[in-house]
Amino acid sequence: MNVCETYDFIVIGGGSAGYAAARTANELGAKVAVVDDAEELGGLCILRGCMPSKTLIYSSEILHFARQGKVFGFEDSRPRADLALMQRRKKEIIAEFADYRAAQLKDGRFSLYRSKAKFVDQSSIEFTDGKTIKGDRFVLATGSQIAMPPVPGLDQVSFKTSDEVLELTEVPNEVVVLGGGIVACELAQFLQRVGSKVTLLQRSEGILRDFPQRASDCIRNKFTEEGMIVKTGVSIEGMEQARDQTIRVVYRHKGVKESIDTQFLFHALGRKPATDRLNLKEIGVELQESGHVQTNSFQQTSISHIYAAGDCAGPHEIVHVAIRQGETAAFHALGKSVEAVTYDHLLGVVFTDPQVAIVGLLPAELRKRGIEFLSADYPFDDHGKSILMEAKHGYVAVHAEKSTGVVLGAECAGKDAGELIQTLSIAVSLKATVHQLAKADWYHPTLSEIWTYPLEDLAEEILEGS
Ligand SMILES: Cc1cc2nc3c(=O)[nH]c(=O)nc-3n(C[C@H](O)[C@H](O)[C@H](O)COP(=O)(O)OP(=O)(O)OC[C@H]3O[C@@H](n4cnc5c(N)ncnc54)[C@H](O)[C@@H]3O)c2cc1C
């Protein structure tokens, strides 16, 4: 074996998790190498995930508002989406983020290797050109890839994924979306708003099934109001592609066999951890059934000097979790004291309009853990600022410990829920009580002020300092 270089700390994957781990290890004085095989540096979030999707979704939200000119008191100009223009704006923005990340990876703090890597043994990795480097500690941060779930016929047809949707320069006439998760819902509404006729087919009984039922219903109602066809409880029976590229999707819905023809099938059925071809099993790194790398709460795998962070580790494939995991892995691996990663104050946001946002423990989990709690809620259609903004869809709810009033969780479906939840996220993290929050100043008239209604209800109900 031709070992060229030895490092204290080697990170495989230079996305959100990998960069966080490498940066932290460098700050702790380690000699660090980062290996990334992507043609373009930046990772999923910057190149094909959060940032491009939110740029385009924001454009479609502006378009949606512009079309409601008459409601807000100006001439209705019926603007239309120019996807090529939207793409130009997106590309400029994304290029800046990607350039910045590439510069960070190349600024000399790390040795950067641009190659696919696989383990040769527990202390060495090999690149595609046969070169090998050795490390004392490793972080796997290889991210995720599109999954191929066993949906009949899916492997026989030429579907599109979020990657292609995010690159569209022309509006497809119609789109069939498979799936009802976060990416499916966010991009289905984007497509509907820029002018496609969207039909969303989802297997389970509701969309956004990891979110509260009330929030899921709120989004479904808004989708339907905007003209999208949403079918849940759908079981796909087969798919075939005709010579003219039309794809026929045959499915059962409410016991009845139905079919739909489409030129644009959007597979939004999820991603899977990118953990194959790394030789992980061969060197003794245990994987979960899902393919995620098995870790403890310090991100340590079954081989104690190999860590994993981000989408390849799960269980929540979102950026702030990837970063927290990457940092934790670096601190722990380099012998520094660090808090274990917990998900008790986890944040989740769906960038539909209205948005959905949750933080902490919600009623189902609180009941499962046998924690006594009280909840209070308030609708957007009765709140001054949301009424004047025509943002009347949705609600906020706060869940607090019954005996102390400590805020354990909160949920919001409504305009800018992703921004509104941040206040409650801080409360949950700092274990603030409803009494403390109710005493804070809330400026009038703001959307955030909507939290005061459930907070005051709970503060009245729960005796302070009990
Ligand atoms: C459409 C879409 C929208 C999203 N929106 C949001 C959002 O709004 N908010 C949010 O929090 N999350 C969002 N996500 C999820 C988020 O993008 C991911 O959770 C996050 O980017 C994962 O970061 P990571 O570091 O784990 O992986 P990545 O950023 O994917 O990095 C992994 C890197 O490892 C490299 N690699 C893989 N295998 C090897 C190998 N063998 N050798 C060398 N290099 C390798 C890859 O090339 C890649 O550069 C979205 C995802 C999608 C698809």
Short mmCIF file of C-alpha atoms in Angstrom, two decimals, residues 107-409:
data_model
loop_
_atom_site.label_atom_id
_atom_site.label_comp_id
_atom_site.label_asym_id
_atom_site.label_seq_id
_atom_site.Cartn_x
_atom_site.Cartn_y
_atom_site.Cartn_z
CA ASP A 107 -8.04 28.27 2.02
CA GLY A 108 -5.23 26.14 3.35
CA ARG A 109 -6.73 25.03 6.66
CA PHE A 110 -7.22 21.51 5.28
CA SER A 111 -5.68 19.26 2.67
CA LEU A 112 -8.45 18.92 0.09
CA TYR A 113 -8.61 15.75 -2.02
CA ARG A 114 -11.05 15.76 -4.96
CA SER A 115 -11.79 12.05 -5.33
CA LYS A 116 -14.13 9.28 -4.31
CA ALA A 117 -12.78 7.52 -1.22
CA LYS A 118 -13.23 4.06 0.23
CA PHE A 119 -11.75 2.40 3.27
CA VAL A 120 -8.90 -0.04 2.78
CA ASP A 121 -8.73 -0.80 6.49
CA GLN A 122 -9.84 0.96 9.68
CA SER A 123 -7.09 3.58 9.38
CA SER A 124 -6.63 4.15 5.63
CA ILE A 125 -8.71 5.31 2.71
CA GLU A 126 -7.99 4.89 -0.96
CA PHE A 127 -8.80 7.29 -3.81
CA THR A 128 -9.82 6.31 -7.32
CA ASP A 129 -6.28 6.83 -8.58
CA GLY A 130 -5.01 4.25 -6.07
CA LYS A 131 -3.44 6.84 -3.76
CA THR A 132 -3.95 6.13 -0.05
CA ILE A 133 -3.95 8.38 3.01
CA LYS A 134 -3.93 7.37 6.65
CA GLY A 135 -5.83 8.88 9.58
CA ASP A 136 -6.16 8.59 13.35
CA ARG A 137 -9.81 9.62 13.29
CA PHE A 138 -12.45 9.81 10.54
CA VAL A 139 -15.81 11.45 9.98
CA LEU A 140 -18.11 10.01 7.37
CA ALA A 141 -20.19 12.84 5.94
CA THR A 142 -21.11 11.41 2.56
CA GLY A 143 -24.71 12.67 2.49
CA SER A 144 -27.56 11.05 0.62
CA GLN A 145 -28.77 10.08 -2.83
CA ILE A 146 -32.15 9.59 -4.50
CA ALA A 147 -33.78 6.37 -3.23
CA MET A 148 -35.42 3.83 -5.51
CA PRO A 149 -38.32 2.53 -3.41
CA PRO A 150 -40.04 -0.65 -4.64
CA VAL A 151 -42.85 1.16 -6.47
CA PRO A 152 -44.12 -1.04 -9.32
CA GLY A 153 -42.78 0.19 -12.67
CA LEU A 154 -40.78 3.13 -11.31
CA ASP A 155 -37.54 1.64 -12.59
CA GLN A 156 -39.06 1.27 -16.08
CA VAL A 157 -39.87 4.93 -16.69
CA SER A 158 -37.87 8.13 -17.05
CA PHE A 159 -38.86 10.11 -13.99
CA LYS A 160 -37.54 13.46 -12.84
CA THR A 161 -36.16 14.25 -9.37
CA SER A 162 -35.78 17.43 -7.34
CA ASP A 163 -32.48 17.97 -9.17
CA GLU A 164 -34.31 18.40 -12.49
CA VAL A 165 -37.18 20.40 -11.01
CA LEU A 166 -34.66 22.86 -9.60
CA GLU A 167 -33.09 23.29 -13.06
CA LEU A 168 -36.31 23.80 -15.08
CA THR A 169 -36.21 26.67 -17.53
CA GLU A 170 -39.68 26.03 -18.95
CA VAL A 171 -42.90 25.39 -17.11
CA PRO A 172 -44.18 21.85 -17.72
CA ASN A 173 -47.87 21.82 -18.68
CA GLU A 174 -48.68 19.16 -16.16
CA VAL A 175 -46.79 17.28 -13.48
CA VAL A 176 -47.54 14.14 -11.47
CA VAL A 177 -45.79 14.21 -8.11
CA LEU A 178 -45.15 10.91 -6.35
CA GLY A 179 -44.88 11.49 -2.60
CA GLY A 180 -46.22 13.84 0.04
CA GLY A 181 -43.15 14.61 2.15
CA ILE A 182 -41.39 17.93 2.58
CA VAL A 183 -39.62 18.13 -0.78
CA ALA A 184 -42.71 16.80 -2.62
CA CYS A 185 -45.00 19.41 -1.06
CA GLU A 186 -42.62 22.36 -1.36
CA LEU A 187 -41.86 21.74 -5.03
CA ALA A 188 -45.41 20.66 -5.95
CA GLN A 189 -46.70 24.04 -4.81
CA PHE A 190 -43.83 25.79 -6.62
CA LEU A 191 -44.76 24.00 -9.86
CA GLN A 192 -48.47 24.71 -9.43
CA ARG A 193 -47.78 28.40 -8.80
CA VAL A 194 -45.50 28.85 -11.81
CA GLY A 195 -48.21 27.40 -14.00
CA SER A 196 -48.14 23.58 -14.11
CA LYS A 197 -51.26 21.55 -13.48
CA VAL A 198 -50.09 19.41 -10.57
CA THR A 199 -51.50 16.10 -9.35
CA LEU A 200 -49.91 14.82 -6.15
CA LEU A 201 -50.22 11.11 -5.33
CA GLN A 202 -49.39 10.04 -1.79
CA ARG A 203 -49.51 6.55 -0.30
CA SER A 204 -50.35 7.43 3.31
CA GLU A 205 -53.66 8.98 4.36
CA GLY A 206 -52.24 12.49 4.61
CA ILE A 207 -49.47 14.65 3.25
CA LEU A 208 -46.57 15.71 5.54
CA ARG A 209 -47.23 12.71 7.78
CA ASP A 210 -44.37 13.58 10.16
CA PHE A 211 -46.12 16.83 11.04
CA PRO A 212 -49.28 17.46 13.10
CA GLN A 213 -52.53 16.41 11.40
CA ARG A 214 -53.95 19.91 11.73
CA ALA A 215 -50.95 21.40 9.92
CA SER A 216 -51.14 18.73 7.24
CA ASP A 217 -54.86 19.46 6.68
CA CYS A 218 -54.15 23.17 6.50
CA ILE A 219 -51.57 22.70 3.72
CA ARG A 220 -53.75 20.26 1.83
CA ASN A 221 -56.66 22.72 1.90
CA LYS A 222 -54.42 25.50 0.59
CA PHE A 223 -53.06 23.26 -2.18
CA THR A 224 -56.59 22.32 -3.23
CA GLU A 225 -57.69 25.96 -3.10
CA GLU A 226 -54.82 26.80 -5.47
CA GLY A 227 -56.00 24.17 -7.94
CA MET A 228 -53.68 21.26 -7.16
CA ILE A 229 -55.19 17.77 -7.19
CA VAL A 230 -54.11 15.93 -4.04
CA LYS A 231 -54.90 12.24 -3.71
CA THR A 232 -53.89 10.40 -0.56
CA GLY A 233 -54.28 6.73 0.36
CA VAL A 234 -53.01 5.91 -3.14
CA SER A 235 -51.43 2.59 -4.00
CA ILE A 236 -49.44 2.57 -7.25
CA GLU A 237 -50.05 -0.60 -9.26
CA GLY A 238 -47.80 0.03 -12.23
CA MET A 239 -46.21 2.49 -14.63
CA GLU A 240 -45.36 2.32 -18.28
CA GLN A 241 -43.88 4.68 -20.81
CA ALA A 242 -45.26 5.07 -24.35
CA ARG A 243 -43.10 5.83 -27.40
CA ASP A 244 -43.99 9.52 -27.21
CA GLN A 245 -42.50 9.50 -23.67
CA THR A 246 -45.92 9.78 -22.00
CA ILE A 247 -45.89 7.88 -18.73
CA ARG A 248 -49.08 6.18 -17.57
CA VAL A 249 -49.34 5.75 -13.81
CA VAL A 250 -51.93 3.16 -12.75
CA TYR A 251 -53.04 3.31 -9.12
CA ARG A 252 -55.80 2.38 -6.72
CA HIS A 253 -57.50 5.21 -4.86
CA LYS A 254 -60.28 4.55 -2.33
CA GLY A 255 -60.65 1.04 -3.73
CA VAL A 256 -61.10 2.25 -7.32
CA LYS A 257 -58.56 1.63 -10.09
CA GLU A 258 -57.55 4.89 -11.77
CA SER A 259 -54.77 6.07 -14.06
CA ILE A 260 -53.13 9.31 -15.10
CA ASP A 261 -50.91 10.13 -18.09
CA THR A 262 -48.03 12.53 -17.71
CA GLN A 263 -45.03 13.87 -19.59
CA PHE A 264 -43.42 14.90 -16.31
CA LEU A 265 -43.28 12.37 -13.50
CA PHE A 266 -41.64 13.87 -10.41
CA HIS A 267 -40.26 11.14 -8.12
CA ALA A 268 -40.27 12.81 -4.69
CA LEU A 269 -40.32 9.59 -2.68
CA GLY A 270 -37.20 10.42 -0.72
CA ARG A 271 -33.49 9.90 -0.49
CA LYS A 272 -31.28 7.25 1.05
CA PRO A 273 -27.93 7.52 2.84
CA ALA A 274 -24.89 7.42 0.54
CA THR A 275 -23.09 4.68 2.44
CA ASP A 276 -22.48 2.09 -0.26
CA ARG A 277 -19.10 1.63 -1.94
CA LEU A 278 -17.19 2.91 1.11
CA ASN A 279 -16.33 -0.61 2.31
CA LEU A 280 -17.95 0.18 5.65
CA LYS A 281 -19.21 -3.33 6.40
CA GLU A 282 -15.84 -4.79 5.45
CA ILE A 283 -14.04 -2.73 8.09
CA GLY A 284 -16.70 -3.35 10.75
CA VAL A 285 -18.75 -0.11 10.67
CA GLU A 286 -22.32 -1.12 11.44
CA LEU A 287 -25.18 0.15 9.31
CA GLN A 288 -28.86 0.40 10.20
CA GLU A 289 -31.49 -1.36 8.09
CA SER A 290 -32.17 1.99 6.40
CA GLY A 291 -28.51 2.15 5.30
CA HIS A 292 -27.74 4.98 7.77
CA VAL A 293 -24.51 4.59 9.68
CA GLN A 294 -25.21 3.44 13.24
CA THR A 295 -23.87 6.00 15.74
CA ASN A 296 -24.15 6.85 19.42
CA SER A 297 -25.18 10.34 20.52
CA PHE A 298 -21.60 11.62 20.04
CA GLN A 299 -21.78 10.41 16.42
CA GLN A 300 -19.31 7.62 17.10
CA THR A 301 -19.80 4.48 15.00
CA SER A 302 -19.17 0.86 16.01
CA ILE A 303 -15.48 1.55 15.28
CA SER A 304 -14.59 4.06 17.97
CA HIS A 305 -12.30 6.33 15.92
CA ILE A 306 -14.73 6.52 12.99
CA TYR A 307 -17.62 8.97 13.30
CA ALA A 308 -20.57 9.78 11.03
CA ALA A 309 -22.58 12.98 10.63
CA GLY A 310 -25.29 14.44 8.42
CA ASP A 311 -27.61 12.66 6.02
CA CYS A 312 -25.51 9.49 5.97
CA ALA A 313 -26.11 9.12 9.72
CA GLY A 314 -29.68 10.44 10.09
CA PRO A 315 -32.13 10.32 11.77
CA HIS A 316 -33.13 13.85 10.66
CA GLU A 317 -31.80 14.87 7.26
CA ILE A 318 -31.66 18.62 7.72
CA VAL A 319 -28.83 21.10 7.74
CA HIS A 320 -28.71 22.39 11.29
CA VAL A 321 -28.68 18.78 12.52
CA ALA A 322 -25.87 17.91 10.07
CA ILE A 323 -23.81 20.84 11.36
CA ARG A 324 -24.44 20.01 15.03
CA GLN A 325 -23.51 16.37 14.41
CA GLY A 326 -20.34 17.31 12.51
CA GLU A 327 -19.17 19.66 15.26
CA THR A 328 -20.01 17.13 17.98
CA ALA A 329 -18.09 14.41 16.14
CA ALA A 330 -14.99 16.62 15.90
CA PHE A 331 -15.05 17.67 19.56
CA HIS A 332 -15.59 14.12 20.79
CA ALA A 333 -13.05 12.56 18.45
CA LEU A 334 -10.39 15.04 19.56
CA GLY A 335 -11.05 14.38 23.24
CA LYS A 336 -12.86 17.64 24.04
CA SER A 337 -15.88 17.79 26.27
CA VAL A 338 -19.11 18.22 24.29
CA GLU A 339 -22.82 17.70 24.93
CA ALA A 340 -24.39 14.63 23.37
CA VAL A 341 -26.64 15.32 20.38
CA THR A 342 -30.32 15.25 21.41
CA TYR A 343 -33.44 15.84 19.41
CA ASP A 344 -35.71 17.03 22.22
CA HIS A 345 -35.65 20.58 20.87
CA LEU A 346 -35.56 19.62 17.21
CA LEU A 347 -36.81 22.20 14.73
CA GLY A 348 -38.63 21.25 11.55
CA VAL A 349 -39.80 23.62 8.80
CA VAL A 350 -41.71 23.04 5.57
CA PHE A 351 -41.40 25.89 3.07
CA THR A 352 -44.84 25.62 1.59
CA ASP A 353 -47.15 28.64 1.78
CA PRO A 354 -48.44 28.68 4.44
CA GLN A 355 -45.30 27.26 6.01
CA VAL A 356 -45.30 24.59 8.69
CA ALA A 357 -42.89 24.71 11.61
CA ILE A 358 -42.51 22.62 14.71
CA VAL A 359 -40.12 22.57 17.62
CA GLY A 360 -39.53 20.28 20.58
CA LEU A 361 -41.92 17.63 21.81
CA LEU A 362 -45.43 17.57 20.40
CA PRO A 363 -48.51 15.90 21.97
CA ALA A 364 -48.00 12.42 20.45
CA GLU A 365 -44.43 12.23 21.80
CA LEU A 366 -45.36 13.81 25.14
CA ARG A 367 -48.08 11.17 25.65
CA LYS A 368 -45.66 8.41 24.66
CA ARG A 369 -43.20 9.65 27.30
CA GLY A 370 -45.96 9.97 29.94
CA ILE A 371 -45.30 13.70 30.41
CA GLU A 372 -48.31 15.65 31.68
CA PHE A 373 -48.82 18.76 29.60
CA LEU A 374 -51.31 21.46 28.70
CA SER A 375 -51.80 22.94 25.24
CA ALA A 376 -53.29 26.14 23.91
CA ASP A 377 -53.71 27.36 20.36
CA TYR A 378 -54.85 30.31 18.27
CA PRO A 379 -55.94 30.68 14.63
CA PHE A 380 -54.34 33.07 12.14
CA ASP A 381 -57.77 34.19 10.89
CA ASP A 382 -58.42 35.96 14.20
CA HIS A 383 -55.08 37.76 14.51
CA GLY A 384 -54.84 41.43 13.50
CA LYS A 385 -51.54 41.39 11.60
CA SER A 386 -52.32 38.21 9.70
CA ILE A 387 -55.77 39.53 8.73
CA LEU A 388 -54.30 42.72 7.27
CA MET A 389 -51.69 40.61 5.43
CA GLU A 390 -54.37 38.27 4.02
CA ALA A 391 -52.47 35.48 5.80
CA LYS A 392 -55.47 33.84 7.38
CA HIS A 393 -54.59 30.17 6.92
CA GLY A 394 -53.24 28.28 9.90
CA TYR A 395 -52.74 28.30 13.65
CA VAL A 396 -50.15 28.33 16.41
CA ALA A 397 -50.10 25.95 19.36
CA VAL A 398 -47.91 25.79 22.47
CA HIS A 399 -47.42 22.73 24.67
CA ALA A 400 -46.16 23.26 28.23
CA GLU A 401 -45.41 21.04 31.18
CA LYS A 402 -48.51 20.97 33.37
CA SER A 403 -46.73 21.29 36.70
CA THR A 404 -44.17 23.99 35.82
CA GLY A 405 -45.25 25.77 32.66
CA VAL A 406 -41.94 24.98 30.93
CA VAL A 407 -42.46 25.19 27.17
CA LEU A 408 -41.83 21.71 25.77
CA GLY A 409 -42.96 22.16 22.21
#
